[in-house]
């Protein structure tokens, strides 16, 4: 556009300059005639002519072009100027089109700016709303944390009260068990006193009689008199005298509710035998209490012989079935044995040592849960080391359907509450409430607390459990450990 204006201004100036030139020429012609008319005077003044050009004043900013030639019209220049003018007009149209396009783009930009502004305001509004929600949630979280702290404190207090209650309950159970055992013991003594002949001699020691010339062929009363530390928590029983002396009543068991832990009266057959397999080989196939004397052992003991399960011949060394006996005992009691032969009892580590020393024995563990399911675990070899090695356990290979929860205790010493021989920093017997061949601590403990109902809640894992059969938080209903020569 600027170039077009420049060309137009140039044309205008050219025309203006040419017109005064023509006038000048006219005036020049008149001057010539005047000169001719006044030539005498001019000649008289010196023979020279002067010309005067009158040009209108104009304010010019560009270059001034003077055309001293004749004012003839140049057609080629006009055509060029017209072509240039058309070209400039085309450029103007093109620029106008571009301007319109740019105008539409500018409108779009303005619309986008307006939309962006509205979006920014909406974002600010949402941000403020989010801050409000965050503050509200934070207040709720603080309130929830306060309530949780209150609940946690209440739960802690409840757990403390529950722990104290369980401790009291355990103490009460132990006292109840002890009182029950003492009541049974007193009742048996009363019955014995009622049935004794007035001429009978007082109680004697546990050694067998020296002479048996006056003793009848049936020595079952002798078997009843020969006691060990296991039977009914007593240290001695009345002895059998002459034929004229009344024999003491046989110590019958309170028959359990169901198998496989059946109880029978004391067997009326002579003894002693090496073990319950020897009893069976002698033709005695009735389960009950028999008098045993291991080879190379200067001691007599009584044990329950299981003759009706797994081909018979099993010497029962441990049994749990009703929680009537407390198994949280010291070393000396676990060494000598305790409990009731027709109920819950522990045969004694020293007796186990002498029994398993005379031959190669295998171990069978029978388990029963509170739904009546019965399983077993059997080990093809079993024996104990002497007391000097803390009655260390030696086990063979496992087979059965209960799962292997005893091999982890293989080669471990026996631990009680007063003899800590386990690998744990504390005393496992203290936490699990019974003596056992603890490791760190146990995958099984059949000498723990007998809980009723199966699953139990305790501060420690102290039930009668076999980890591979219901886990450590399930107290089994009935268990027994039996040994037999291979």
Coordinates of N, CA and C in Angstrom, one line a residue, residues 190-373:
X190 N -9.6 -94.6 102.1 CA -10.7 -95.0 102.9 C -11.3 -96.4 102.6
X191 N -11.4 -96.6 101.3 CA -11.9 -98.0 100.9 C -10.9 -99.1 101.3
X192 N -9.6 -98.8 101.2 CA -8.6 -99.8 101.6 C -8.7 -100.0 103.1
X193 N -8.9 -98.9 103.8 CA -9.0 -99.1 105.3 C -10.2 -99.9 105.7
X194 N -11.3 -99.7 104.9 CA -12.5 -100.4 105.2 C -12.4 -101.9 104.9
X195 N -11.7 -102.2 103.9 CA -11.6 -103.6 103.5 C -10.4 -104.4 104.1
X196 N -9.6 -103.7 104.8 CA -8.4 -104.4 105.4 C -8.8 -105.2 106.6
X197 N -8.1 -106.3 106.7 CA -8.4 -107.2 107.9 C -7.7 -106.6 109.1
X198 N -8.3 -106.6 110.3 CA -7.7 -106.0 111.5 C -6.3 -106.6 111.8
X199 N -6.1 -107.9 111.4 CA -4.9 -108.5 111.7 C -3.8 -108.2 110.7
X200 N -4.1 -107.5 109.6 CA -3.1 -107.2 108.5 C -2.0 -106.3 109.0
X201 N -0.9 -106.6 108.5 CA 0.3 -105.8 108.9 C 0.2 -104.4 108.3
X202 N 1.0 -103.4 108.8 CA 1.0 -102.1 108.2 C 1.6 -102.1 106.9
X203 N 1.6 -100.9 106.3 CA 2.1 -100.7 104.9 C 3.6 -101.0 104.9
X204 N 4.1 -101.6 103.8 CA 5.5 -102.0 103.7 C 6.1 -101.2 102.5
X205 N 7.4 -101.5 102.3 CA 8.1 -100.8 101.2 C 7.7 -101.4 99.9
X206 N 8.2 -100.8 98.8 CA 7.8 -101.3 97.5 C 8.6 -102.4 97.0
X207 N 9.6 -103.0 97.8 CA 10.3 -104.1 97.3 C 9.5 -105.4 97.3
X208 N 9.6 -106.3 96.4 CA 8.8 -107.5 96.4 C 9.2 -108.4 97.6
X209 N 8.3 -109.3 98.0 CA 8.6 -110.2 99.1 C 9.7 -111.1 98.8
X210 N 10.5 -111.4 99.9 CA 11.7 -112.3 99.7 C 11.3 -113.7 99.4
X211 N 10.3 -114.2 100.2 CA 9.8 -115.6 100.1 C 8.5 -115.6 99.4
X212 N 8.3 -116.6 98.5 CA 7.0 -116.8 97.9 C 6.4 -118.2 98.1
X213 N 6.9 -118.8 99.1 CA 6.4 -120.2 99.4 C 4.9 -120.3 99.7
X214 N 4.5 -119.2 100.5 CA 3.1 -119.2 100.9 C 2.2 -118.4 100.0
X215 N 2.7 -117.9 98.9 CA 2.0 -117.1 98.0 C 1.3 -118.0 97.0
X216 N 0.0 -117.8 96.6 CA -0.7 -118.6 95.7 C -0.2 -118.4 94.3
X217 N -0.6 -119.3 93.4 CA -0.1 -119.2 92.0 C -0.5 -117.9 91.3
X218 N -1.6 -117.3 91.7 CA -2.0 -116.0 91.1 C -1.3 -114.9 91.9
X219 N -0.5 -114.2 91.3 CA 0.3 -113.2 91.9 C -0.2 -111.8 91.6
X220 N -1.5 -111.7 91.2 CA -2.0 -110.3 90.8 C -2.0 -109.4 92.0
X221 N -2.2 -109.9 93.2 CA -2.2 -109.0 94.4 C -0.8 -108.5 94.6
X222 N 0.2 -109.4 94.3 CA 1.6 -108.9 94.4 C 1.9 -107.8 93.4
X223 N 1.3 -107.9 92.2 CA 1.4 -106.8 91.2 C 0.8 -105.5 91.7
X224 N -0.3 -105.7 92.4 CA -0.9 -104.4 92.9 C -0.1 -103.8 94.0
X225 N 0.7 -104.6 94.7 CA 1.5 -104.0 95.8 C 2.8 -103.4 95.3
X226 N 3.3 -103.9 94.2 CA 4.6 -103.4 93.7 C 4.3 -102.1 92.9
X227 N 4.5 -101.0 93.5 CA 4.2 -99.7 92.9 C 5.5 -99.0 92.5
X228 N 5.3 -98.1 91.6 CA 6.4 -97.2 91.3 C 5.9 -95.7 91.5
X229 N 6.7 -94.8 91.1 CA 6.3 -93.4 91.4 C 5.2 -92.9 90.5
X230 N 4.8 -93.8 89.6 CA 3.8 -93.3 88.6 C 2.4 -93.4 89.2
X231 N 2.1 -94.5 89.9 CA 0.7 -94.9 90.1 C 0.1 -94.0 91.2
X232 N -0.9 -93.3 90.7 CA -1.8 -92.5 91.5 C -1.1 -91.5 92.5
X233 N 0.0 -91.0 92.1 CA 0.8 -90.1 92.9 C 1.1 -90.6 94.3
X234 N 1.2 -91.9 94.5 CA 1.5 -92.4 95.8 C 3.0 -92.9 95.8
X235 N 3.5 -93.1 97.0 CA 4.8 -93.6 97.2 C 4.8 -95.0 97.6
X236 N 3.7 -95.6 98.1 CA 3.7 -97.0 98.5 C 2.2 -97.4 98.6
X237 N 2.0 -98.7 98.5 CA 0.7 -99.3 98.7 C 0.8 -100.5 99.7
X238 N -0.3 -100.9 100.3 CA -0.2 -102.1 101.2 C 0.3 -103.3 100.5
X239 N 1.0 -104.2 101.2 CA 1.6 -105.4 100.6 C 0.6 -106.6 100.9
X240 N 0.9 -107.6 100.1 CA 0.1 -108.9 100.2 C 0.8 -109.7 101.3
X241 N 0.0 -110.3 102.1 CA 0.6 -111.2 103.1 C 0.2 -112.6 102.9
X242 N -0.2 -113.3 103.9 CA -0.6 -114.7 103.7 C -1.9 -114.9 103.0
X243 N -2.2 -116.2 102.7 CA -3.5 -116.5 102.1 C -4.7 -116.0 102.9
X244 N -4.5 -116.0 104.2 CA -5.7 -115.6 105.0 C -5.9 -114.1 105.0
X245 N -5.0 -113.3 104.5 CA -5.1 -111.9 104.5 C -5.9 -111.5 103.2
X246 N -6.9 -110.6 103.4 CA -7.7 -110.1 102.3 C -6.8 -109.3 101.4
X247 N -7.0 -109.5 100.1 CA -6.3 -108.7 99.1 C -6.9 -107.3 99.0
X248 N -6.1 -106.3 98.6 CA -6.6 -105.0 98.4 C -7.5 -105.0 97.2
X249 N -8.4 -104.0 97.1 CA -9.3 -103.9 95.9 C -8.5 -103.5 94.7
X250 N -8.8 -104.2 93.6 CA -8.2 -103.8 92.3 C -8.5 -102.4 92.0
X251 N -7.6 -101.7 91.4 CA -7.7 -100.3 91.1 C -8.3 -100.1 89.7
X252 N -9.6 -100.1 89.6 CA -10.2 -100.0 88.3 C -10.2 -98.6 87.8
X253 N -10.3 -98.5 86.5 CA -10.3 -97.1 85.9 C -11.7 -96.6 85.6
X254 N -11.8 -95.3 85.6 CA -13.0 -94.7 85.1 C -12.9 -94.8 83.6
X255 N -13.8 -95.7 83.0 CA -13.7 -96.0 81.6 C -13.9 -94.7 80.8
X256 N -13.0 -94.3 79.8 CA -13.2 -93.1 79.0 C -14.5 -93.3 78.1
X257 N -14.8 -92.2 77.5 CA -16.1 -92.2 76.7 C -16.0 -93.1 75.5
X258 N -14.8 -93.0 74.8 CA -14.8 -93.8 73.5 C -13.3 -94.2 73.2
X259 N -13.1 -95.1 72.2 CA -11.8 -95.6 71.8 C -11.0 -94.4 71.2
X260 N -9.6 -94.6 71.1 CA -8.9 -95.8 71.3 C -8.3 -95.9 72.7
X261 N -8.7 -95.0 73.6 CA -8.1 -95.0 74.9 C -9.0 -95.7 76.0
X262 N -9.1 -97.0 75.7 CA -9.9 -97.8 76.6 C -9.2 -98.2 77.9
X263 N -9.9 -98.3 79.0 CA -9.2 -98.7 80.3 C -9.9 -100.0 80.8
X264 N -9.1 -100.8 81.5 CA -9.5 -102.1 82.0 C -9.0 -102.3 83.4
X265 N -9.6 -103.2 84.1 CA -9.1 -103.5 85.5 C -7.6 -104.1 85.4
X266 N -7.0 -104.1 86.5 CA -5.6 -104.6 86.6 C -5.7 -106.1 86.3
X267 N -4.7 -106.5 85.4 CA -4.7 -107.9 84.9 C -4.3 -108.9 86.0
X268 N -5.1 -110.0 86.1 CA -4.8 -111.0 87.1 C -3.9 -112.1 86.6
X269 N -2.7 -111.7 86.3 CA -1.7 -112.7 85.8 C -0.4 -112.4 86.5
X270 N 0.5 -113.4 86.5 CA 1.8 -113.2 87.2 C 2.7 -112.3 86.3
X271 N 3.8 -112.0 86.9 CA 4.8 -111.2 86.3 C 6.1 -111.3 87.1
X272 N 7.0 -110.4 87.0 CA 7.0 -109.3 86.0 C 7.5 -109.7 84.6
X273 N 7.3 -108.8 83.6 CA 7.7 -109.0 82.2 C 8.7 -107.9 81.8
X274 N 9.4 -108.1 80.7 CA 10.3 -107.1 80.3 C 9.6 -105.9 79.8
X275 N 8.5 -106.1 79.0 CA 7.7 -105.0 78.5 C 6.3 -105.6 78.1
X276 N 5.5 -104.8 77.5 CA 4.2 -105.3 77.1 C 4.2 -106.3 75.9
X277 N 5.2 -106.2 75.1 CA 5.3 -107.2 74.0 C 5.6 -108.6 74.6
X278 N 6.4 -108.6 75.7 CA 6.6 -109.9 76.4 C 5.4 -110.4 77.0
X279 N 4.5 -109.5 77.5 CA 3.2 -109.8 78.1 C 2.4 -110.5 77.0
X280 N 2.3 -109.9 75.8 CA 1.5 -110.5 74.8 C 2.1 -111.9 74.3
X281 N 3.4 -112.0 74.2 CA 4.0 -113.2 73.8 C 3.7 -114.3 74.9
X282 N 3.4 -113.9 76.1 CA 3.1 -114.9 77.2 C 1.6 -115.3 77.1
X283 N 0.9 -114.8 76.2 CA -0.5 -115.2 76.0 C -1.5 -114.3 76.6
X284 N -1.1 -113.1 77.2 CA -2.0 -112.2 77.8 C -2.4 -111.1 76.8
X285 N -3.6 -111.2 76.3 CA -4.1 -110.3 75.3 C -5.1 -109.2 75.8
X286 N -5.2 -109.1 77.1 CA -6.1 -108.1 77.6 C -5.4 -106.8 78.0
X287 N -5.9 -105.7 77.6 CA -5.3 -104.4 77.9 C -5.5 -104.1 79.4
X288 N -4.5 -103.6 80.0 CA -4.6 -103.3 81.4 C -3.2 -103.0 82.0
X289 N -3.2 -103.0 83.4 CA -1.9 -102.6 84.1 C -1.2 -103.9 84.4
X290 N 0.1 -103.9 84.0 CA 1.0 -105.1 84.2 C 2.3 -104.6 84.9
X291 N 2.8 -105.6 85.6 CA 4.1 -105.4 86.3 C 5.3 -105.7 85.4
X292 N 6.2 -104.7 85.3 CA 7.3 -104.9 84.3 C 8.6 -104.7 85.1
X293 N 9.6 -105.4 84.6 CA 11.0 -105.2 85.1 C 11.9 -105.3 83.9
X294 N 12.5 -104.2 83.4 CA 13.4 -104.2 82.3 C 14.7 -104.9 82.6
X295 N 15.3 -105.5 81.6 CA 16.5 -106.2 81.7 C 17.6 -105.2 82.2
X296 N 18.5 -105.8 83.1 CA 19.6 -105.0 83.6 C 19.2 -103.8 84.5
X297 N 17.9 -103.8 84.9 CA 17.4 -102.8 85.7 C 16.9 -103.4 87.1
X298 N 17.4 -102.8 88.1 CA 17.1 -103.3 89.5 C 15.9 -102.5 90.0
X299 N 14.8 -102.6 89.2 CA 13.6 -101.8 89.6 C 12.4 -102.5 89.0
X300 N 11.3 -102.3 89.7 CA 10.0 -102.8 89.2 C 9.1 -101.6 88.9
X301 N 8.3 -101.7 87.9 CA 7.4 -100.6 87.5 C 6.1 -101.2 87.0
X302 N 5.0 -100.4 87.1 CA 3.8 -100.8 86.5 C 3.5 -99.9 85.3
X303 N 2.9 -100.4 84.3 CA 2.5 -99.6 83.1 C 1.3 -100.2 82.5
X304 N 0.6 -99.3 81.7 CA -0.6 -99.8 81.0 C -0.1 -100.4 79.7
X305 N -0.6 -101.6 79.4 CA -0.3 -102.4 78.2 C -1.5 -102.3 77.3
X306 N -1.3 -101.8 76.1 CA -2.4 -101.7 75.1 C -2.2 -102.9 74.2
X307 N -3.2 -103.8 74.3 CA -3.1 -105.1 73.6 C -4.1 -105.2 72.4
X308 N -5.0 -104.2 72.3 CA -6.1 -104.2 71.3 C -5.9 -103.3 70.1
X309 N -4.8 -102.5 70.1 CA -4.6 -101.6 69.0 C -3.3 -101.9 68.3
X310 N -3.3 -101.8 67.0 CA -2.1 -101.9 66.1 C -1.3 -103.1 66.5
X311 N -2.0 -104.3 66.5 CA -1.4 -105.6 66.8 C -1.0 -105.8 68.2
X312 N -1.2 -104.8 69.1 CA -1.0 -105.0 70.5 C 0.5 -105.0 70.9
X313 N 0.8 -105.2 72.2 CA 2.2 -105.3 72.6 C 2.8 -103.9 72.9
X314 N 1.9 -102.9 73.0 CA 2.4 -101.5 73.2 C 2.5 -101.1 74.7
X315 N 3.6 -100.6 75.1 CA 3.7 -100.1 76.5 C 3.4 -98.6 76.4
X316 N 2.3 -98.2 77.1 CA 1.9 -96.8 77.1 C 2.8 -96.0 78.1
X317 N 3.5 -95.0 77.5 CA 4.4 -94.2 78.3 C 3.9 -92.8 78.7
X318 N 2.8 -92.4 78.0 CA 2.2 -91.1 78.3 C 0.7 -91.2 77.8
X319 N -0.2 -90.5 78.5 CA -1.6 -90.5 78.1 C -2.2 -89.2 78.6
X320 N -3.0 -88.5 77.7 CA -3.8 -87.4 78.1 C -5.2 -87.6 77.6
X321 N -6.2 -87.4 78.4 CA -7.6 -87.6 78.0 C -8.7 -86.8 78.6
X322 N -8.4 -86.2 79.8 CA -9.5 -85.4 80.5 C -9.0 -84.2 81.3
X323 N -7.7 -84.0 81.3 CA -7.1 -82.9 82.1 C -7.1 -83.0 83.6
X324 N -7.2 -84.3 84.0 CA -7.3 -84.5 85.5 C -6.0 -84.4 86.2
X325 N -4.9 -84.5 85.4 CA -3.5 -84.5 86.0 C -2.8 -83.2 85.5
X326 N -2.1 -82.6 86.4 CA -1.3 -81.4 86.1 C 0.1 -81.9 85.6
X327 N 0.4 -81.5 84.4 CA 1.7 -81.9 83.8 C 2.8 -80.8 83.9
X328 N 2.5 -79.7 84.6 CA 3.5 -78.7 84.9 C 4.3 -79.0 86.1
X329 N 5.3 -80.0 85.9 CA 6.0 -80.5 87.0 C 7.5 -80.2 86.9
X330 N 8.2 -80.6 87.9 CA 9.7 -80.3 88.0 C 10.4 -81.5 87.4
X331 N 11.8 -81.4 87.4 CA 12.6 -82.5 86.8 C 12.5 -83.8 87.5
X332 N 12.5 -83.8 88.8 CA 12.4 -85.0 89.6 C 11.1 -85.8 89.3
X333 N 10.0 -85.1 89.2 CA 8.7 -85.7 89.0 C 8.7 -86.3 87.6
X334 N 9.2 -85.6 86.6 CA 9.3 -86.1 85.2 C 10.2 -87.3 85.2
X335 N 11.2 -87.3 86.0 CA 12.2 -88.4 86.0 C 11.5 -89.7 86.6
X336 N 10.8 -89.6 87.7 CA 10.2 -90.8 88.3 C 8.8 -91.1 87.8
X337 N 8.1 -90.1 87.2 CA 6.8 -90.4 86.7 C 5.7 -89.9 87.7
X338 N 4.5 -89.7 87.1 CA 3.4 -89.2 87.9 C 2.1 -89.5 87.2
X339 N 1.0 -89.3 87.9 CA -0.3 -89.5 87.3 C -1.0 -90.8 87.7
X340 N -2.0 -91.2 87.0 CA -2.8 -92.4 87.3 C -2.7 -93.3 86.1
X341 N -2.3 -94.5 86.4 CA -2.1 -95.5 85.3 C -3.4 -95.8 84.5
X342 N -4.5 -95.7 85.2 CA -5.8 -95.9 84.5 C -6.4 -94.6 83.9
X343 N -5.6 -93.5 83.9 CA -6.1 -92.3 83.4 C -4.9 -91.5 82.7
X344 N -4.7 -90.3 83.1 CA -3.6 -89.5 82.6 C -2.4 -89.8 83.4
X345 N -1.2 -90.0 82.7 CA 0.0 -90.3 83.5 C 1.2 -90.1 82.6
X346 N 2.4 -90.0 83.2 CA 3.7 -89.9 82.6 C 4.5 -91.0 83.2
X347 N 5.0 -92.0 82.4 CA 5.7 -93.2 83.0 C 7.0 -92.8 83.7
X348 N 7.7 -91.8 83.3 CA 9.0 -91.5 83.9 C 10.1 -91.6 83.0
X349 N 11.0 -90.6 82.9 CA 12.2 -90.6 82.0 C 13.1 -91.8 82.4
X350 N 13.3 -92.0 83.7 CA 14.3 -93.1 84.1 C 13.8 -94.4 83.6
X351 N 12.5 -94.7 83.8 CA 11.9 -95.9 83.4 C 12.0 -96.1 81.8
X352 N 11.8 -95.0 81.1 CA 11.9 -95.0 79.7 C 13.3 -95.3 79.2
X353 N 14.3 -94.8 79.9 CA 15.7 -95.1 79.6 C 16.0 -96.6 79.7
X354 N 15.5 -97.2 80.8 CA 15.8 -98.6 81.0 C 15.0 -99.5 80.1
X355 N 13.8 -99.1 79.8 CA 13.0 -99.9 78.9 C 13.6 -99.9 77.5
X356 N 14.0 -98.7 77.0 CA 14.5 -98.6 75.6 C 15.9 -99.0 75.5
X357 N 16.6 -99.3 76.6 CA 18.0 -99.7 76.6 C 18.1 -101.2 76.3
X358 N 17.0 -102.0 76.6 CA 17.1 -103.5 76.5 C 16.9 -104.0 75.1
X359 N 16.4 -103.2 74.2 CA 16.1 -103.6 72.8 C 15.9 -102.4 71.9
X360 N 15.7 -102.7 70.6 CA 15.4 -101.6 69.6 C 13.9 -101.4 69.7
X361 N 13.4 -100.2 70.0 CA 12.0 -99.9 70.2 C 11.6 -98.9 69.1
X362 N 10.3 -98.9 68.8 CA 9.7 -97.9 67.9 C 8.6 -97.2 68.8
X363 N 8.3 -96.0 68.3 CA 7.3 -95.1 69.0 C 6.1 -94.9 68.2
X364 N 4.9 -95.0 68.8 CA 3.6 -94.7 68.1 C 2.9 -93.6 68.9
X365 N 2.5 -92.5 68.3 CA 1.8 -91.4 68.9 C 0.4 -91.5 68.3
X366 N -0.6 -91.7 69.2 CA -2.0 -91.7 68.7 C -2.7 -90.4 69.1
X367 N -3.4 -89.8 68.2 CA -4.0 -88.5 68.4 C -5.5 -88.6 68.1
X368 N -6.3 -87.8 68.8 CA -7.7 -87.7 68.5 C -8.2 -86.2 68.7
X369 N -8.9 -85.7 67.8 CA -9.4 -84.3 67.9 C -10.8 -84.3 68.5
X370 N -11.4 -83.1 68.6 CA -12.7 -83.0 69.3 C -13.8 -83.4 68.4
X371 N -13.6 -83.7 67.1 CA -14.6 -84.2 66.2 C -14.5 -85.7 66.1
X372 N -13.7 -86.3 66.8 CA -13.5 -87.8 66.8 C -12.6 -88.3 65.8
X373 N -11.9 -87.5 65.1 CA -10.9 -88.0 64.0 C -9.7 -88.5 64.7

